[in-house]
C-alpha angles and dihedrals in degrees: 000000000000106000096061083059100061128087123238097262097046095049106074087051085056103050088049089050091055095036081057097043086049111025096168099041118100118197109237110230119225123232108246090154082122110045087033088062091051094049093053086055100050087045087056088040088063093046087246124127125267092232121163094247093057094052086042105054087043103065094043087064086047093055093032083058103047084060114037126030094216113062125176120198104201132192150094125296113291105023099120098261093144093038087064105045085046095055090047094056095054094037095061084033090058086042090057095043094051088054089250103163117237098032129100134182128268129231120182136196121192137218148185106197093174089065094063137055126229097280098052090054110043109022137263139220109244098248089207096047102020085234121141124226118187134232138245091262109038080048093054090040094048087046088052106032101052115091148167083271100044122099114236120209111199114214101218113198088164112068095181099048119101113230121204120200113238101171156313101336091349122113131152143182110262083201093038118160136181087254086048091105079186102130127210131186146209130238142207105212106154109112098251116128121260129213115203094205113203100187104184146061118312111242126185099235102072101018092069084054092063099051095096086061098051111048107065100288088084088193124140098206111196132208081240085058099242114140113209108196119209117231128217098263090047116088136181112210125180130214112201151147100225154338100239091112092037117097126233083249095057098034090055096050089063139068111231129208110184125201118213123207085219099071090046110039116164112282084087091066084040096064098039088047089054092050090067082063100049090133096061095049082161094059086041094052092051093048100050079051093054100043092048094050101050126013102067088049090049090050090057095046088058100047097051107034101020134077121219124227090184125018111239120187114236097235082045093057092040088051093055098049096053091049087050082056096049092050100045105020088084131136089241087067091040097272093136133103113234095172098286095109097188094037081052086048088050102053090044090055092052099056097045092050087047085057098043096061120029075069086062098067098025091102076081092083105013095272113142104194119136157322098355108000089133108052117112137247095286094041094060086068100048090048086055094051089045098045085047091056094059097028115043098170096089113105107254095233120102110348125291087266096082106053139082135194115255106206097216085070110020098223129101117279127193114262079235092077089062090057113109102246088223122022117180123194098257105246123257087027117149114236094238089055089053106120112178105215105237128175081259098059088037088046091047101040099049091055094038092050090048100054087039100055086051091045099239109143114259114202100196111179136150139136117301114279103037100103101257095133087039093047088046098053091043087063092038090051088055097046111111100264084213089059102035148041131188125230109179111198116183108214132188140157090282095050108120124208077246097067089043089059 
């Protein structure tokens, strides 16, 4: 129980306090051969890699669980915390399945609680009719929480109507009209087990509402005074990135598995990444050569030499390369082996070097792409020095930043080639409409296009007045109406989930 809560480096201090408290006793392992085995083929199953920290982790949820019915997986972005809820839930589903005793299936409901207000979440009265409507999670929890053995009241508005019994928790009007305001309500009463999911940050103002429900009163009160009591097979679980907002009082009440970057670093994703291409081993043989000689080496460098002007995750930076090679190391741009294995290596090198680094500089307009697209003014010209120094085929003129590869021969030209040699204002344009091609829009289009037509999420942001909105609706313009359509929502701090809806 405590272990799954430390962090990497606190564990092994931990583990030498205890061996020095209790010297002869030695800690019984417990046999997990069998749930181990199922967990490594739902991991495959998902196209993810077996590592040790998976099956660890997992494992750790699976014991935290079984003792406490409020669980809270806790870490940064990118640390496998849904992957191992997730693996958890089909394992114990395939045990079931496969008549294992002991073992029951999982049904899970999410939630983002950070997405609704009070209300939303737990229910109102209607100011105007008096009449209560309940929230997503006083639904969920009435759905879950009603068995064969729980008590229903029914709520009659209707005097007159005449209600039939259908089931556990489900009644209904036999003279029901579309005036009868009479509700009803389903129920989930099988005895599989259910996962309240709550993916989102945990904010004070609904978790202490919960509290009630997580000591071991396991009881949801409403401000319509209905008490909704949680039974055994139902669970609440919680996905978050940390407890500064969570009281003493809430963080006490749950059992916590944390998941640590360190122990999962990104040649996991990399792998993974390299099975979609087993038809290419070449390519993937160059890559893996590419990723283990210099990105490490570049992260370091970062973190020790660079400033960030927006903190970018490492798996997230990683991610994003590899899906900028698999949008653009193509053999349409001369990414395929025709025999010449070093003129193959070249052009892969290439590529990978042009995507390294054009991350690098994209701050410049918004764009987060990869290894150092958040590193600030000074820090462009410390990453050059330091790319140079590892890569020496870029021209010397100007800095790396401003090259591409141009696939006809296979080298790095300058953004200025794309550039149209004589550019005139379209007639009957509006002044406002007017965009100036410049070495930057050509620069941005051409990445953002080319995420976009192979459906891969842009985040585009920056200070007003920097193009974002004109260099958007110019790719947006350009997208295949047959394929596409726009919606525009315009968000800010006081957008609600119901104007999104």
């Amino acid at each position: 129980m405590n272990i799954a809560k430390l962090t990497s480096d606190d564990l092994p201090l931990f583990l030498g306090i205890t061996s020095d408290l209790f010297p002869d006793v030695d800690v019984p392992a417990i046999d997990y051969d069998e749930i181990i085995g199922y967990i490594t083929k739902e991991v495959i199953k998902l196209k993810l890699q077996p590592i040790p920290l998976i099956l660890t982790k997992v494992i750790e949820l699976y014991e935290t669980m079984n003792s406490r019915h409020s669980t809270m997986i806790v870490g940064e972005s990118n640390t496998a915390k849904t992957v191992t809820w997730r693996v958890l839930q089909q394992t114990m589903t395939s045990m079931k399945n496969d008549k294992k005793p002991g073992y029951a299936a999982v049904h899970v409901y999410p939630i983002n609680p950070k997405a609704l207000s009070l209300a939303e979440l737990y229910g109102e009265y209607n100011l105007a009719t008096g009449e209560w409507h309940d929230g997503v999670i006083s639904s969920i929890m009435r759905k879950t929480c009603s068995g064969k053995d729980t008590v229903c009241i029914l709520y009659i508005s209707r005097p007159n109507s005449i209600y039939k019994v259908l089931g556990p928790g489900l009644f209904v009007a036999v003279n029901w009209t579309k005036s009868t305001d009479s509700r009803y309500f389903l129920t989930d009463d099988s005895p599989d087990t259910k996962w309240i999911l709550f993916d989102g940050p945990v904010d004070v103002d609904w978790i202490e509402n919960m509290n009630s429900v997580m000591d071991d009163n396991k009881v949801l009160t409403l401000i319509n005074n209905d008490r909704i009591t949680m039974p055994k097979q139902v669970l609440l679980l919680f996905e978050v990135q940390d407890l500064a907002a969570a009281s003493p009082a809430s963080v006490s009440r749950a059992g916590m598995v944390y998941n640590d970057y360190k122990d999962l670093g990104w040649r996991p994703y990399l792998q993974s990444w390299l099975q979609g291409f087993q038809g290419k081993p070449k390519f993937v043989e160059e890559m893996r050569k590419l990723f283990n000689a210099h990105v490490d080496a570049t992260l370091e460098f970062k973190r020790r030499k660079c400033e960030d002007l927006v903190p970018v995750p490492e798996l997230n930076a990683v991610q994003s390369l590899c899906k900028l090679l698999e949008v653009l190391a193509t053999p349409e741009n001369g990414v395929q082996f025709t025999g010449d294995v070093d003129m193959f290596a070249n052009i892969c090198r290439i590529w990978f070097f042009f995507w390294y680094n054009l991350k690098k500089i994209s701050h410049m307009s918004g764009l987060i792409w990869s290894i150092c697209a958040s590193v600030n003014e000074d820090s462009r010209y410390k990453m050059d020095n330091f790319i140079r120094e590892i890569e020496g085929t870029f021209p010397i003129r100007d800095t790396v930043y401003e090259y591409f590869v141009d696939s006809r021969i296979r080298s790095f030209v300058s953004w200025e080639e794309r550039l149209p040699p004589v550019w005139k204002i379209p007639p009957k344009t509006p002044f406002y409409k007017i965009v100036v091609p410049t070495v930057d829009t050509v620069r941005y289009e051409y990445i953002v296009s080319s995420l976009l037509n192979n459906r891969f999420p842009v985040l585009i942001l920056g200070p007003v007045g920097t193009g974002k909105t004109s260099m958007l609706q110019t790719v947006l313009n350009s997208l295949d109406k047959e394929k596409y359509s726009v919606l525009t929502l315009n968000m800010s701090a006081q957008t609600t989930s119901k104007n999104v809806q």
